[in-house]
Structure formats: C-alpha cells, structure tokens
Tab-separated table of C-alpha atoms in Angstrom:
chain	number	residue	atom	x	y	z
Q	1	MET	CA	24.625	8.227	0.190
Q	2	GLU	CA	24.504	10.429	2.414
Q	3	LYS	CA	21.478	9.728	5.439
Q	4	LYS	CA	19.459	12.730	5.843
Q	5	GLN	CA	18.862	13.484	8.927
Q	6	THR	CA	16.106	15.599	8.586
Q	7	VAL	CA	12.956	14.356	5.908
Q	8	ARG	CA	10.029	16.477	5.653
Q	9	ALA	CA	6.978	14.179	5.043
Q	10	ALA	CA	3.151	14.682	4.263
Q	11	ALA	CA	0.087	12.631	4.480
Q	12	ALA	CA	-2.659	13.552	1.725
Q	13	GLN	CA	-6.372	13.493	2.855
Q	14	ILE	CA	-8.445	13.972	-0.354
Q	15	VAL	CA	-10.976	13.134	-1.944
Q	16	PRO	CA	-10.947	10.370	-4.819
Q	17	ASP	CA	-12.377	11.668	-8.293
Q	18	LEU	CA	-15.378	8.601	-7.873
Q	19	THR	CA	-16.007	8.908	-12.048
Q	20	SER	CA	-13.195	8.940	-13.853
Q	21	ARG	CA	-8.908	7.508	-12.956
Q	22	GLU	CA	-7.906	10.432	-14.478
Q	23	LYS	CA	-10.072	13.247	-12.477
Q	24	THR	CA	-8.333	11.158	-9.542
Q	25	LEU	CA	-5.372	10.795	-11.341
Q	26	ALA	CA	-5.386	14.980	-11.673
Q	27	ARG	CA	-6.034	15.137	-7.829
Q	28	VAL	CA	-3.020	13.417	-7.120
Q	29	LEU	CA	-0.678	15.703	-9.557
Q	30	ASP	CA	-1.780	18.733	-7.543
Q	31	THR	CA	-1.120	18.028	-4.496
Q	32	VAL	CA	2.411	16.478	-5.319
Q	33	ARG	CA	3.075	19.774	-6.718
Q	34	ASP	CA	1.288	21.651	-3.523
Q	35	ALA	CA	3.307	19.814	-1.030
Q	36	ALA	CA	6.182	19.527	-2.963
Q	37	SER	CA	6.381	24.039	-2.968
Q	38	LYS	CA	6.653	23.437	0.774
Q	39	GLY	CA	9.554	21.514	0.824
Q	40	VAL	CA	7.851	17.837	1.706
Q	41	GLU	CA	10.831	15.069	0.085
Q	42	ILE	CA	7.691	12.005	0.677
Q	43	ILE	CA	4.200	12.100	0.251
Q	44	VAL	CA	1.781	9.005	1.284
Q	45	PHE	CA	-1.758	9.057	-0.129
Q	46	PRO	CA	-4.973	6.634	1.288
Q	47	GLU	CA	-4.878	3.126	0.386
Q	48	THR	CA	-6.317	1.880	-3.717
Q	49	PHE	CA	-7.245	5.981	-4.480
Q	50	VAL	CA	-5.959	5.413	-7.462
Q	51	PRO	CA	-8.718	5.287	-9.330
Q	52	TRP	CA	-10.797	4.943	-5.811
Q	53	TYR	CA	-11.258	2.578	-3.095
Q	54	PRO	CA	-14.044	0.113	-3.724
Q	55	TYR	CA	-16.334	1.025	-1.283
Q	56	PHE	CA	-19.685	-0.149	-3.171
Q	57	SER	CA	-18.241	-3.624	-2.064
Q	58	PHE	CA	-18.885	-2.919	1.786
Q	59	VAL	CA	-22.922	-2.098	1.326
Q	60	LEU	CA	-23.961	-4.092	-1.390
Q	61	PRO	CA	-24.306	-7.030	-1.479
Q	62	PRO	CA	-22.420	-9.566	-4.567
Q	63	VAL	CA	-25.727	-9.727	-6.934
Q	64	LEU	CA	-25.606	-6.178	-6.991
Q	65	SER	CA	-21.914	-5.309	-7.036
Q	66	GLY	CA	-21.459	-6.229	-10.662
Q	67	LYS	CA	-22.082	-2.689	-12.173
Q	68	GLU	CA	-19.524	-1.418	-10.689
Q	69	HIS	CA	-17.034	-4.489	-10.354
Q	70	LEU	CA	-17.086	-3.684	-14.119
Q	71	ARG	CA	-16.492	0.054	-13.401
Q	72	LEU	CA	-13.549	-0.174	-11.435
Q	73	TYR	CA	-11.913	-2.766	-13.975
Q	74	GLU	CA	-12.040	-0.069	-17.359
Q	75	GLU	CA	-10.576	2.781	-14.700
Q	76	ALA	CA	-8.384	0.281	-12.926
Q	77	VAL	CA	-4.183	0.821	-13.199
Q	78	THR	CA	-1.846	-1.060	-15.189
Q	79	VAL	CA	1.693	-1.310	-14.715
Q	80	PRO	CA	3.575	0.687	-16.079
Q	81	SER	CA	0.750	2.597	-18.362
Q	82	ALA	CA	0.561	6.271	-18.789
Q	83	ALA	CA	-1.206	6.609	-14.795
Q	84	THR	CA	2.420	5.524	-13.575
Q	85	ASP	CA	4.494	7.148	-16.340
Q	86	ALA	CA	2.467	10.566	-15.452
Q	87	VAL	CA	3.672	9.860	-11.165
Q	88	ALA	CA	7.263	9.209	-11.988
Q	89	VAL	CA	7.308	12.117	-14.343
Q	90	ALA	CA	5.821	14.458	-11.509
Q	91	ALA	CA	8.313	12.639	-8.641
Q	92	ARG	CA	11.013	13.354	-10.949
Q	93	LYS	CA	10.084	17.032	-11.187
Q	94	HIS	CA	9.847	17.748	-8.160
Q	95	GLY	CA	12.545	15.569	-6.446
Q	96	ILE	CA	9.610	14.316	-4.028
Q	97	VAL	CA	9.289	10.602	-3.077
Q	98	VAL	CA	5.668	9.619	-3.694
Q	99	ALA	CA	3.446	6.552	-2.234
Q	100	LEU	CA	0.775	5.290	-4.069
Q	101	GLY	CA	-1.962	2.948	-3.358
Q	102	VAL	CA	-3.798	1.794	-6.522
Q	103	ASN	CA	-6.506	-0.947	-7.790
Q	104	GLU	CA	-3.881	-2.357	-10.314
Q	105	ARG	CA	-5.836	-4.576	-13.006
Q	106	ASP	CA	-3.433	-7.422	-14.181
Q	107	HIS	CA	-5.259	-9.156	-17.337
Q	108	GLY	CA	-8.260	-10.488	-15.714
Q	109	SER	CA	-7.726	-9.770	-11.687
Q	110	LEU	CA	-7.578	-6.994	-9.721
Q	111	TYR	CA	-5.469	-6.159	-6.433
Q	112	ASN	CA	-4.854	-3.805	-4.034
Q	113	THR	CA	-1.563	-2.275	-4.698
Q	114	GLN	CA	1.228	0.091	-3.093
Q	115	LEU	CA	3.614	2.117	-5.486
Q	116	LEU	CA	6.357	3.740	-4.507
Q	117	PHE	CA	8.456	6.413	-6.182
Q	118	ASP	CA	11.532	7.604	-5.511
Q	119	ALA	CA	12.484	11.050	-5.880
Q	120	ASP	CA	13.978	10.768	-9.841
Q	121	GLY	CA	10.941	8.735	-10.525
Q	122	ARG	CA	12.299	5.428	-10.478
Q	123	LEU	CA	9.639	2.936	-9.170
Q	124	ILE	CA	11.553	1.052	-6.624
Q	125	LEU	CA	8.404	-0.959	-5.680
Q	126	LYS	CA	5.684	-2.462	-6.672
Q	127	ARG	CA	3.652	-4.641	-3.695
Q	128	ARG	CA	-0.045	-6.462	-3.740
Q	129	LYS	CA	-1.531	-7.047	-0.262
Q	130	ILE	CA	-1.580	-10.447	0.874
Q	131	THR	CA	-4.967	-10.888	1.961
Q	132	PRO	CA	-7.841	-8.558	0.975
Q	133	THR	CA	-10.334	-8.175	3.782
Q	134	TYR	CA	-13.751	-9.587	4.584
Q	135	HIS	CA	-15.967	-7.964	1.703
Q	136	GLU	CA	-12.306	-6.930	-0.171
Q	137	ARG	CA	-12.186	-11.006	-1.056
Q	138	MET	CA	-14.558	-10.299	-3.497
Q	139	ILE	CA	-12.860	-6.927	-5.139
Q	140	TRP	CA	-8.867	-8.374	-5.413
Q	141	GLY	CA	-6.360	-10.818	-5.651
Q	142	GLN	CA	-4.248	-12.005	-3.201
Q	143	GLY	CA	-0.351	-10.913	-3.464
Q	144	ASP	CA	2.559	-12.750	-2.291
Q	145	GLY	CA	5.467	-12.432	0.237
Q	146	SER	CA	7.822	-10.600	-2.972
Q	147	GLY	CA	6.585	-7.722	-1.698
Q	148	LEU	CA	7.120	-7.846	2.031
Q	149	THR	CA	10.407	-5.583	1.099
Q	150	VAL	CA	12.539	-2.501	2.272
Q	151	VAL	CA	13.454	-0.173	-0.039
Q	152	GLU	CA	16.667	2.054	0.082
Q	153	SER	CA	14.996	5.589	-1.336
Q	154	SER	CA	16.893	9.033	-1.607
Q	155	ILE	CA	15.711	9.854	1.800
Q	156	GLY	CA	16.218	6.604	3.982
Q	157	ARG	CA	14.805	2.559	3.691
Q	158	LEU	CA	11.364	2.357	3.035
Q	159	GLY	CA	8.531	-0.499	3.938
Q	160	ALA	CA	4.927	-0.793	3.478
Q	161	LEU	CA	1.755	-2.169	4.204
Q	162	ALA	CA	-2.149	-1.473	3.589
Q	163	CYS	CA	-4.652	-1.463	6.055
Q	164	TRP	CA	-5.380	-4.644	8.099
Q	165	GLU	CA	-2.154	-5.684	7.125
Q	166	HIS	CA	-1.252	-4.187	10.016
Q	167	TYR	CA	-2.882	-6.768	12.008
Q	168	ASN	CA	-0.094	-9.449	10.382
Q	169	PRO	CA	2.113	-9.366	13.045
Q	170	LEU	CA	4.674	-11.407	10.932
Q	171	ALA	CA	4.511	-8.791	7.819
Q	172	ARG	CA	4.848	-6.326	10.285
Q	173	TYR	CA	8.153	-7.850	11.257
Q	174	ALA	CA	9.411	-8.720	8.068
Q	175	LEU	CA	9.812	-5.191	7.312
Q	176	MET	CA	11.102	-4.174	11.005
Q	177	ALA	CA	13.962	-6.863	10.223
Q	178	GLN	CA	14.895	-5.457	7.612
Q	179	HIS	CA	15.295	-1.888	9.539
Q	180	GLU	CA	12.675	-0.065	7.546
Q	181	GLU	CA	12.679	3.921	8.944
Q	182	ILE	CA	10.172	5.248	7.569
Q	183	HIS	CA	7.363	3.167	7.455
Q	184	ILE	CA	4.011	3.934	4.647
Q	185	ALA	CA	0.559	3.087	6.160
Q	186	GLN	CA	-2.017	3.260	4.137
Q	187	PHE	CA	-6.220	2.944	4.703
Q	188	PRO	CA	-9.222	3.858	2.836
Q	189	GLY	CA	-11.203	6.146	5.521
Q	190	SER	CA	-14.316	7.068	5.038
Q	191	MET	CA	-15.810	3.976	6.585
Q	192	VAL	CA	-16.969	1.893	9.677
Q	193	GLY	CA	-17.324	5.451	11.956
Q	194	PRO	CA	-15.023	6.287	14.801
Q	195	ILE	CA	-13.975	3.060	15.992
Q	196	PHE	CA	-11.993	2.670	12.879
Q	197	ALA	CA	-10.165	5.709	13.393
Q	198	GLU	CA	-9.403	4.833	17.277
Q	199	GLN	CA	-8.065	1.432	16.256
Q	200	MET	CA	-6.121	2.698	13.473
Q	201	GLU	CA	-4.248	5.431	15.785
Q	202	VAL	CA	-3.494	2.067	18.065
Q	203	THR	CA	-1.753	-0.104	15.502
Q	204	ILE	CA	-0.194	2.639	13.369
Q	205	ARG	CA	1.704	3.742	17.211
Q	206	HIS	CA	2.027	0.749	17.844
Q	207	HIS	CA	3.690	-0.036	14.695
Q	208	ALA	CA	6.175	3.090	15.111
Q	209	LEU	CA	6.996	1.827	18.665
Q	210	GLU	CA	8.235	-1.537	17.745
Q	211	SER	CA	9.782	-1.027	14.728
Q	212	GLY	CA	11.713	2.118	16.003
Q	213	CYS	CA	10.777	3.931	12.636
Q	214	PHE	CA	8.120	6.670	11.639
Q	215	VAL	CA	5.121	5.645	10.102
Q	216	VAL	CA	2.864	8.032	7.726
Q	217	ASN	CA	-0.644	7.249	7.279
Q	218	ALA	CA	-2.971	8.588	4.616
Q	219	THR	CA	-6.356	8.000	4.730
Q	220	GLY	CA	-9.323	8.987	2.181
Q	221	TRP	CA	-12.406	11.759	2.719
Q	222	LEU	CA	-15.656	10.949	0.830
Q	223	THR	CA	-18.018	14.014	0.353
Q	224	ASP	CA	-22.113	13.071	1.470
Q	225	GLU	CA	-22.708	13.596	-2.611
Q	226	GLN	CA	-20.128	11.200	-2.607
Q	227	ILE	CA	-21.454	8.648	-0.224
Q	228	ALA	CA	-25.405	9.606	-1.139
Q	229	SER	CA	-23.975	8.418	-5.194
Q	230	ILE	CA	-22.700	4.939	-3.698
Q	231	THR	CA	-25.963	3.715	-1.747
Q	232	PRO	CA	-29.190	6.021	-0.913
Q	233	ASP	CA	-29.828	4.002	2.070
Q	234	GLN	CA	-29.036	6.119	4.858
Q	235	SER	CA	-29.211	3.405	7.467
Q	236	LEU	CA	-26.200	1.957	5.008
Q	237	GLN	CA	-24.263	5.681	4.385
Q	238	LYS	CA	-23.426	5.834	7.864
Q	239	ALA	CA	-20.987	2.817	6.908
Q	240	LEU	CA	-19.442	5.062	4.950
Q	241	ARG	CA	-18.268	7.891	7.451
Q	242	GLY	CA	-15.818	8.387	10.292
Q	243	GLY	CA	-12.808	5.967	9.895
Q	244	CYS	CA	-10.284	8.932	8.607
Q	245	MET	CA	-7.026	9.248	10.935
Q	246	THR	CA	-4.130	10.385	8.772
Q	247	ALA	CA	-1.288	10.827	10.912
Q	248	ILE	CA	2.036	10.650	11.079
Q	249	ILE	CA	4.098	8.918	14.016
Q	250	SER	CA	7.058	9.642	15.818
Q	251	PRO	CA	9.398	6.043	16.774
Q	252	GLU	CA	8.488	7.349	19.799
Q	253	GLY	CA	4.692	6.814	19.317
Q	254	LYS	CA	4.446	10.683	18.989
Q	255	HIS	CA	2.186	11.957	16.505
Q	256	LEU	CA	4.156	14.636	15.387
Q	257	ALA	CA	1.324	17.190	13.829
Q	258	PRO	CA	-2.570	17.162	15.257
Q	259	PRO	CA	-3.945	14.194	13.146
Q	260	ILE	CA	-6.340	14.653	10.177
Q	261	THR	CA	-9.845	13.272	10.995
Q	262	GLU	CA	-12.260	14.801	8.838
Q	263	GLY	CA	-12.385	16.660	6.237
Q	264	GLU	CA	-9.408	17.402	3.551
Q	265	GLY	CA	-5.757	18.105	4.240
Q	266	ILE	CA	-2.198	17.851	3.804
Q	267	LEU	CA	-0.675	16.806	6.735
Q	268	ILE	CA	3.100	17.793	6.916
Q	269	ALA	CA	6.026	16.921	10.054
Q	270	ASP	CA	9.634	17.176	9.930
Q	271	LEU	CA	11.333	13.750	10.749
Q	272	ASP	CA	14.428	14.475	13.032
Q	273	MET	CA	15.981	10.637	12.144
Q	274	SER	CA	17.994	10.384	15.013
Q	275	LEU	CA	14.627	8.909	16.706
Q	276	ILE	CA	15.252	6.261	15.479
Q	277	THR	CA	18.484	5.343	17.115
Q	278	LYS	CA	17.363	6.879	19.933
Q	279	ARG	CA	14.670	4.493	20.734
Q	280	LYS	CA	16.430	1.388	19.629
Q	281	ARG	CA	18.785	2.535	21.923
Q	282	MET	CA	16.557	1.190	24.472
Q	283	MET	CA	14.678	-1.377	22.043
Q	284	ASP	CA	15.547	-2.546	19.396
Q	285	SER	CA	12.951	-5.769	18.534
Q	286	VAL	CA	15.232	-7.299	15.550
Q	287	GLY	CA	18.415	-6.934	17.765
Q	288	HIS	CA	19.444	-6.369	21.156
Q	289	TYR	CA	15.976	-7.173	22.426
Q	290	ALA	CA	15.649	-9.891	19.985
Q	291	ARG	CA	16.474	-13.887	20.451
Q	292	PRO	CA	16.734	-15.244	17.234
Q	293	GLU	CA	17.617	-18.475	19.265
Q	294	LEU	CA	14.058	-19.123	20.498
Q	295	LEU	CA	12.012	-17.037	18.385
Q	296	HIS	CA	12.924	-16.232	14.317
Q	297	LEU	CA	10.769	-15.423	11.162
Q	298	VAL	CA	11.155	-18.123	8.172
Q	299	ILE	CA	9.700	-15.857	5.345
Q	300	ASP	CA	9.079	-17.308	1.373
Q	301	GLY	CA	10.241	-14.086	-0.714
Q	302	ARG	CA	9.012	-15.445	-3.774
Q	303	ALA	CA	7.367	-13.891	-6.484
Q	304	THR	CA	4.150	-16.604	-7.819
Q	305	ALA	CA	3.001	-17.329	-11.093
Q	306	PRO	CA	0.321	-19.386	-12.762
Q	307	MET	CA	2.452	-21.500	-14.688
Q	308	THR	CA	6.073	-22.415	-14.699
Q	309	ALA	CA	7.700	-24.283	-18.047
Q	310	THR	CA	9.616	-26.685	-17.463
Q	311	PRO	CA	12.577	-28.314	-20.498
Q	312	ASN	CA	10.434	-29.750	-23.367
Q	313	SER	CA	6.796	-28.939	-21.946
Q	314	PHE	CA	6.155	-28.188	-25.441
Q	315	GLU	CA	7.348	-30.385	-28.584
Q	316	THR	CA	6.330	-28.113	-31.304
Q	317	SER	CA	6.264	-24.373	-30.180
Q	318	PRO	CA	8.769	-23.802	-26.870
Q	319	LEU	CA	6.887	-21.112	-25.007
Q	320	ARG	CA	9.180	-19.601	-22.295
Q	321	SER	CA	6.861	-17.812	-19.542
Q	322	SER	CA	8.155	-13.980	-18.092
Q	323	THR	CA	9.096	-16.469	-15.187
Q	324	ASP	CA	10.847	-19.591	-16.909
Q	325	GLY	CA	14.022	-18.308	-14.675
Q	326	TYR	CA	11.849	-18.657	-11.232
Q	327	GLN	CA	12.803	-22.266	-10.932
Q	328	HIS	CA	15.669	-21.827	-11.063
Q	329	GLY	CA	16.295	-19.119	-8.110
Q	330	ASP	CA	16.225	-15.954	-10.229
Q	331	ALA	CA	13.923	-13.165	-9.311
Q	332	PRO	CA	10.714	-13.010	-11.949
Q	333	SER	CA	8.903	-9.399	-13.029
Q	334	ASP	CA	6.982	-7.607	-10.496
Q	335	ARG	CA	4.881	-7.610	-13.700
Q	336	ASP	CA	4.467	-11.148	-13.210
Q	337	PRO	CA	1.239	-12.349	-12.282
Q	338	ASP	CA	0.324	-13.116	-8.659
Q	339	GLN	CA	-0.987	-16.613	-8.468
Q	340	ARG	CA	0.208	-20.212	-7.154
Q	341	VAL	CA	2.243	-21.807	-9.176
Q	342	ALA	CA	0.817	-24.534	-11.362
Q	343	VAL	CA	3.778	-26.619	-13.510
Q	344	LEU	CA	2.721	-27.791	-16.987
Q	345	ARG	CA	5.298	-31.287	-18.166
Q	346	SER	CA	5.017	-33.162	-21.423
Q	347	LYS	CA	3.787	-36.653	-21.282
Q	348	ALA	CA	6.854	-38.769	-21.691
Q	349	GLY	CA	8.424	-39.899	-24.866
C-alpha cells in the first residue's frame, strides 16, 4: 500500500446521551458523516463514549451505584452487534477510519474497550484497557497484552491507549516499538477540573515527542443538566466539570490546532507524515537512540481465557472452548473472555 503523505484527522468532543445507547450511537454516526464531508480520513471519539462513560462511579459510593451500574450493563455494547455493524457501515460508506470507545459487555463483565474500524469498515483492533483506574475498578474488568498491538490501516500504522494507560511507560513503549505513526488517545473529559486537562496535555505531548508520532486525543463533554442528573449534590458536581483537552499533536510535540477545552466541537488538522522521519532522525526511542542490550521490553501478548480444555478433559462430552488452540500457540479470537487461564483436568484413569 502506498504511504499517504498527508492525513486529515479529527477528534470529536461531543455530548453523549446518558439515557440510551442508540441515541449516543446516532450522535456518533452523525459526527462521522459531518467529519467525512470535511475530508476527514480518521476520527477519534472519547473513552467509552458509547453508551456513556460511568461518571456516576466517580461521585456515588458503591452502595448507591448498583442501579446505574446495572443500567450500564443493559446499554453496553457487545462485539459484534448491530451497534458495531452500524459503525462499520458508516466507516465504509464514508471511507473514514473510526476510533470509538465503548463499554463492552462480555457475558457478566464490562470492559473499557477501544474499537478501530478501517476505512473499508473492517474492525482491525479491539482492545481492552489493561488496568482500570481508581473508581473504574468497580465497573470494568482488566484487559491483557493482546491489545497492545499496532495495526496497519489505510492511513498508516495505528496504536491506541485509554486515559491513564498513558502513565504506564511500558505500555506506551510496546506501541512505540511497533512503530506507530498515529496514536489514538481517549479520555472521558468533564472530570476533576482544569488540572486534569493540564496533566492530559503534558502526557499526550510527551508521548508524541517520545514516540515520534502524531497523537489524536478526544475527550467528552457534559452539559449542566447532565451533571445535575448524575448527582444533585452541588459540592460533588464540581468533580464533573473541566478536564477536557481534545487535541491533535505533531511528532514535534506541537498543537496542530487550538485544543477544545470546553463545549462541543470537532477539531480537525492535517498531518504531514514526513514530520515522523524529521523527528526520528534526531531521536528514535526504539532505534538509534535505544540501547536494547541494556534495556528492553518483554511483553506477554497472549490473550487470556477463563478456561483451557486439555486433551481428555471430559470423558463423555468433549468440550472444545473457543481458545482450545491457545495452549499450542495459536492466537485466540478477539471475542475470547478476558480473564486469567484456569486449566481443567480429569482424574487419572
């Protein structure tokens, strides 16, 4: 595939619908269509935007969170499903790469999942946040190393991390070592206040510099009415404001357009891909500036599963799980459950 010299990128800072997956999804599809009409070739949406980020878990104690947590289960996205099919159709129709954050439901668990659809509509990456942060650990399960993968797309090599995964230097290095060209960053937005936005800006600009790649970052936005619906306590409402930094950063660590820090909008910028080589000529963290004989990363990139059936595990009704080949080195399906492996063995004789 001939490499593109310029890529038009967009990051969407828009409001979710806190009542309905379908209504939030409709906002996503409208925004994809709008961006494509402006020549955008890749668009990034915020963290777990569909159906919505679990803001309630940040301000409500666990004993009061059950109702909202269950509602999130009911509105969450399964992969594949009609919801993911709709995004795939939109990506293919408009010839645009779509990076979408979703709450993924896999049977009895939820995950913070990033989905990447190529411009032909194919789902080229489904990854789960490896360690949910603070309050999020009450909501989501953990991802695994199989998601720390850079994928080829119609516009270049893409990598993705969610929120405070950017504070895990080894996770970032795993993507850097696979030579990502455009890094997709997703944060919830509308949380913690201005300090969160400031920290976010430092983080994404540093990653652009260190990786020598472009960073497209999207954060979400909540209206005052939505904040009041999450908690009527005005002292807690302060925790659901600010913290927005929708931005597009060059490999030289520069903003390519003024960031969006409040309100709704679509940020658009043209990425000059030659800037990647310009940056790496001076400092290639995984090339001429690396010392792998002194320091190198070892990663377990296998997907995990709750059970692996060994030969003769069941005497009367042999069961082969979807990850049966995992123990032999085969790559499991991206739909496999995301838990540690437990091996079931039959009694001898």
